[in-house]
Short mmCIF file of C-alpha atoms in Angstrom, two decimals:
data_model
loop_
_atom_site.label_atom_id
_atom_site.label_comp_id
_atom_site.label_asym_id
_atom_site.label_seq_id
_atom_site.Cartn_x
_atom_site.Cartn_y
_atom_site.Cartn_z
CA MET F 223 0.03 0.04 0.03
CA LEU F 224 1.43 3.35 -1.01
CA LEU F 225 -1.15 5.68 0.44
CA LYS F 226 -3.44 5.41 3.45
CA ALA F 227 -5.63 8.26 4.69
CA GLU F 228 -7.83 8.02 7.74
CA ASN F 229 -10.60 10.30 8.94
CA LEU F 230 -9.41 13.41 7.20
CA GLN F 231 -11.04 16.64 8.11
CA LYS F 232 -10.35 20.01 6.49
CA ARG F 233 -12.13 23.32 7.10
CA PHE F 234 -11.87 26.72 5.51
CA TYR F 235 -13.08 29.21 8.09
CA ASN F 236 -16.49 27.85 9.10
CA THR F 237 -16.95 25.60 6.09
CA GLU F 238 -16.21 21.94 6.49
CA VAL F 239 -14.80 20.87 3.14
CA LEU F 240 -13.68 17.35 4.02
CA LYS F 241 -15.62 15.28 6.59
CA SER F 242 -13.90 12.21 7.92
CA ILE F 243 -12.43 10.99 4.52
CA SER F 244 -10.63 7.57 4.57
CA MET F 245 -9.03 6.00 1.51
CA GLU F 246 -6.27 3.68 0.35
CA VAL F 247 -4.15 3.33 -2.71
CA ASN F 248 -2.25 0.25 -3.59
CA GLU F 249 0.90 0.07 -5.65
CA GLY F 250 0.16 -0.07 -9.45
CA GLU F 251 -3.48 1.02 -8.87
CA VAL F 252 -5.35 3.78 -10.72
CA VAL F 253 -7.90 5.51 -8.57
CA ALA F 254 -10.28 7.93 -10.17
CA ILE F 255 -12.11 10.45 -7.93
CA ILE F 256 -15.38 11.83 -9.37
CA GLY F 257 -18.14 13.98 -8.18
CA PRO F 258 -19.71 17.32 -8.57
CA SER F 259 -17.96 20.59 -8.39
CA GLY F 260 -17.47 21.72 -4.76
CA SER F 261 -17.49 18.18 -3.42
CA GLY F 262 -14.00 18.32 -2.00
CA LYS F 263 -12.08 16.33 -4.63
CA SER F 264 -9.29 18.93 -5.36
CA THR F 265 -9.00 19.81 -1.63
CA LEU F 266 -8.46 16.17 -0.92
CA LEU F 267 -5.69 15.97 -3.51
CA ARG F 268 -4.09 19.19 -2.03
CA CYS F 269 -4.11 17.70 1.42
CA LEU F 270 -2.52 14.46 0.23
CA THR F 271 0.25 16.38 -1.48
CA GLN F 272 1.01 18.82 1.33
CA LEU F 273 -0.31 21.86 -0.54
CA GLU F 274 -2.92 22.18 2.25
CA LYS F 275 -2.81 21.04 5.85
CA ILE F 276 -5.56 18.94 7.33
CA ASP F 277 -7.24 19.85 10.60
CA GLN F 278 -7.63 16.31 11.74
CA GLY F 279 -6.70 12.79 10.59
CA ARG F 280 -3.83 10.59 9.59
CA ILE F 281 -1.94 10.35 6.29
CA GLU F 282 0.79 7.79 5.42
CA VAL F 283 2.55 7.85 2.12
CA CYS F 284 5.01 5.24 0.97
CA GLY F 285 5.44 3.90 4.48
CA LYS F 286 6.22 7.23 5.98
CA LEU F 287 3.91 9.02 8.35
CA MET F 288 3.06 12.53 7.11
CA VAL F 289 0.53 13.54 9.87
CA ASP F 290 -1.38 11.96 12.70
CA THR F 291 -3.47 14.43 14.70
CA ASP F 292 -5.07 11.71 16.80
CA GLN F 293 -1.82 10.72 18.42
CA GLY F 294 -0.96 14.34 19.20
CA THR F 295 2.19 14.27 17.03
CA GLY F 296 0.78 16.46 14.26
CA TYR F 297 2.93 16.76 11.07
CA ALA F 298 6.16 15.02 10.75
CA ASP F 299 9.46 17.04 10.72
CA SER F 300 10.60 18.84 7.64
CA LYS F 301 13.05 16.07 6.73
CA VAL F 302 10.34 13.43 6.55
CA LEU F 303 7.90 15.70 4.78
CA HIS F 304 10.58 16.42 2.17
CA GLU F 305 11.16 12.56 1.67
CA ILE F 306 7.42 12.19 1.18
CA ILE F 307 7.26 14.99 -1.34
CA MET F 308 10.06 13.21 -3.26
CA GLU F 309 7.82 10.16 -3.66
CA VAL F 310 4.83 11.91 -5.26
CA GLY F 311 4.26 13.89 -8.40
CA LEU F 312 1.37 16.25 -9.14
CA VAL F 313 0.09 17.43 -12.45
CA PHE F 314 -2.10 20.55 -12.24
CA GLN F 315 -4.96 21.51 -14.47
CA ASN F 316 -3.21 24.80 -15.66
CA PHE F 317 0.15 23.19 -16.54
CA ASN F 318 2.33 25.45 -14.22
CA LEU F 319 5.24 25.42 -16.64
CA PHE F 320 7.92 28.09 -16.38
CA PRO F 321 7.09 30.48 -19.35
CA HIS F 322 10.62 31.82 -19.68
CA TYR F 323 12.17 28.24 -19.93
CA CYS F 324 12.08 26.12 -23.03
CA VAL F 325 10.39 22.74 -22.88
CA LEU F 326 13.71 20.93 -22.31
CA ARG F 327 14.77 23.22 -19.60
CA ASN F 328 11.47 22.90 -17.83
CA ILE F 329 12.11 19.12 -17.49
CA VAL F 330 15.86 19.28 -16.88
CA ASP F 331 15.99 21.98 -14.19
CA ALA F 332 13.70 19.96 -11.87
CA GLN F 333 16.02 17.04 -12.09
CA VAL F 334 19.17 18.91 -11.50
CA LYS F 335 17.86 21.00 -8.62
CA VAL F 336 15.75 18.47 -6.89
CA LEU F 337 17.45 15.15 -7.64
CA GLY F 338 21.00 16.59 -7.87
CA ILE F 339 21.86 14.72 -11.06
CA ASP F 340 24.17 16.17 -13.72
CA LYS F 341 22.72 18.13 -16.58
CA ALA F 342 23.79 15.72 -19.41
CA THR F 343 22.00 12.80 -17.59
CA ALA F 344 18.96 15.00 -16.98
CA GLU F 345 18.78 16.04 -20.62
CA ASN F 346 18.94 12.41 -21.76
CA LYS F 347 16.10 11.55 -19.50
CA ALA F 348 14.10 14.60 -20.56
CA MET F 349 14.45 13.72 -24.28
CA SER F 350 13.42 10.16 -23.58
CA LEU F 351 10.33 11.36 -21.82
CA LEU F 352 9.54 13.90 -24.59
CA GLU F 353 9.82 11.12 -27.10
CA LYS F 354 7.35 9.04 -25.00
CA MET F 355 5.01 12.14 -25.12
CA ASN F 356 5.62 12.42 -28.88
CA LEU F 357 7.07 15.94 -28.29
CA GLN F 358 10.74 15.32 -29.06
CA ASP F 359 10.60 17.89 -31.86
CA ARG F 360 9.38 20.56 -29.47
CA ALA F 361 12.27 20.44 -26.92
CA LYS F 362 13.51 23.95 -27.76
CA ALA F 363 9.99 25.52 -27.93
CA TYR F 364 8.61 27.75 -25.24
CA PRO F 365 5.30 27.08 -23.47
CA CYS F 366 3.59 29.93 -25.36
CA GLU F 367 4.40 28.23 -28.58
CA LEU F 368 2.69 24.97 -27.58
CA SER F 369 -1.12 24.01 -27.57
CA GLY F 370 -2.73 23.35 -24.30
CA GLY F 371 -2.50 19.67 -24.85
CA GLN F 372 1.21 19.85 -25.65
CA GLN F 373 1.86 21.96 -22.44
CA GLN F 374 0.03 19.37 -20.34
CA ARG F 375 2.11 16.58 -21.86
CA VAL F 376 5.24 18.58 -20.98
CA ALA F 377 3.95 18.97 -17.37
CA ILE F 378 3.41 15.12 -17.23
CA ALA F 379 6.90 14.52 -18.43
CA ARG F 380 8.32 16.93 -15.91
CA ALA F 381 6.45 15.17 -13.15
CA LEU F 382 7.69 11.77 -14.34
CA ALA F 383 11.27 12.92 -14.52
CA LEU F 384 11.47 13.11 -10.74
CA ASN F 385 10.59 9.28 -10.49
CA PRO F 386 7.46 9.63 -8.31
CA ARG F 387 6.01 6.39 -6.85
CA ILE F 388 2.46 8.02 -6.95
CA LEU F 389 1.36 10.46 -9.56
CA PHE F 390 -1.57 12.72 -8.70
CA PHE F 391 -3.67 14.54 -11.45
CA ASP F 392 -5.96 17.43 -10.57
CA GLU F 393 -8.52 17.84 -13.41
CA PRO F 394 -5.73 17.29 -16.03
CA THR F 395 -8.06 18.05 -19.00
CA SER F 396 -10.36 20.77 -17.48
CA ALA F 397 -8.37 23.57 -19.23
CA LEU F 398 -8.47 21.91 -22.67
CA ASP F 399 -10.91 21.78 -25.47
CA PRO F 400 -12.38 18.33 -26.35
CA GLU F 401 -10.06 17.74 -29.20
CA LEU F 402 -6.89 18.19 -27.03
CA THR F 403 -8.43 16.22 -24.11
CA GLY F 404 -7.90 13.07 -26.07
CA GLU F 405 -4.18 13.70 -26.21
CA ILE F 406 -3.84 13.75 -22.43
CA LEU F 407 -6.24 10.83 -21.73
CA LYS F 408 -4.20 8.69 -24.18
CA VAL F 409 -0.93 9.51 -22.26
CA ILE F 410 -2.52 8.72 -18.89
CA LYS F 411 -3.98 5.40 -20.29
CA SER F 412 -0.50 4.43 -21.44
CA LEU F 413 0.88 5.09 -17.91
CA ALA F 414 -1.91 3.04 -16.43
CA GLU F 415 -0.90 0.14 -18.78
CA GLU F 416 2.60 0.55 -17.31
CA LYS F 417 1.19 0.09 -13.79
CA MET F 418 2.00 3.63 -12.69
CA THR F 419 0.25 4.30 -9.41
CA MET F 420 -2.15 7.16 -10.02
CA VAL F 421 -4.86 9.18 -8.36
CA ILE F 422 -6.87 11.20 -10.79
CA VAL F 423 -9.49 13.78 -10.03
CA THR F 424 -11.52 13.99 -13.26
CA HIS F 425 -14.82 14.98 -14.81
CA GLU F 426 -14.23 12.62 -17.74
CA MET F 427 -16.63 9.87 -16.73
CA SER F 428 -15.92 7.57 -19.66
CA PHE F 429 -12.16 7.73 -18.95
CA ALA F 430 -12.70 6.97 -15.27
CA ARG F 431 -14.87 4.07 -16.27
CA ASP F 432 -12.44 2.64 -18.78
CA VAL F 433 -8.98 3.23 -17.08
CA ALA F 434 -9.49 3.21 -13.37
CA ASP F 435 -9.15 0.15 -11.20
CA ARG F 436 -11.28 1.77 -8.60
CA VAL F 437 -13.64 4.72 -8.66
CA ILE F 438 -14.39 6.99 -5.70
CA PHE F 439 -17.47 9.15 -5.78
CA MET F 440 -17.41 12.22 -3.52
CA ASP F 441 -20.16 14.64 -2.63
CA GLY F 442 -20.48 17.20 0.11
CA GLY F 443 -17.08 16.44 1.53
CA VAL F 444 -17.63 12.74 2.04
CA ILE F 445 -16.96 9.61 0.03
CA VAL F 446 -20.48 8.46 -0.83
CA GLU F 447 -19.43 5.31 -2.68
CA GLN F 448 -16.29 3.48 -4.02
CA GLY F 449 -15.72 0.34 -5.95
CA THR F 450 -14.74 -1.02 -9.34
CA PRO F 451 -15.93 0.91 -12.35
CA GLU F 452 -18.38 -1.88 -12.99
CA GLU F 453 -19.81 -1.52 -9.52
CA VAL F 454 -19.98 2.28 -9.50
CA PHE F 455 -21.10 2.90 -13.17
CA GLY F 456 -22.99 -0.27 -13.84
CA ASN F 457 -24.52 -1.60 -10.58
CA THR F 458 -24.67 1.16 -8.08
CA VAL F 459 -27.58 1.10 -5.71
CA ASN F 460 -26.71 4.43 -4.06
CA GLN F 461 -29.34 7.01 -5.25
CA ARG F 462 -26.94 10.03 -5.01
CA THR F 463 -24.47 8.22 -7.31
CA LYS F 464 -27.29 7.36 -9.71
CA ASP F 465 -28.40 10.97 -9.83
CA PHE F 466 -24.95 12.18 -10.60
CA LEU F 467 -24.26 9.71 -13.25
CA GLN F 468 -27.63 10.15 -14.86
CA ARG F 469 -26.76 13.89 -15.43
CA PHE F 470 -23.51 12.66 -17.09
CA ASN F 471 -25.26 10.22 -19.27
CA GLN F 472 -27.62 12.94 -20.43
CA SER F 473 -24.90 15.46 -21.18
#
């Protein structure tokens, strides 16, 4: 098991965004998190990747304890938190590339500064990843010269360059038009076939159904239902899930 979260609670002022969330992710598993806007999906991802701090609960990543409020220990020290960060990758919905760096440097700099490897080795790995993303001919281009789908593929390559054991995606296609969405879903599907451990927040229901090993449906800050795609999409008995998926089917 690479990730275990227990009884997570998160508030923003007086609004309870996460209400006793518990989940697990096994090595090689693809978990899709679906649900309506405002259900807490992205907040959950931000808490799991240390971009937000939980108010209560316990998170363990790759065998390391990130936080445990119930035992009174709170968050781990900075050394352990850094070790955990090194185990995970996060791909944002808006790419977050450095606009003043070319594609190659966007991928190389992270390796040199974070992993401490030499530039030549980092460039070789970057070019290998760009080839995997079918972007080897865009290495010297700048983000502004790329389509949204190309920028997102560069962002995925940059995340993979740091050798994460778990890769998190926060709505990776939400900023793209339908034609470019297919590019990104194809890349993620290929990573799933390679048994990359992934947690994907997505509104792409057909993608979640076809690629995920397990689907989590969230609403109102709680996990309403989880199971295999067949169970959630095909045989759910939960009325809230049925209502949500019915709107998807009608869209």
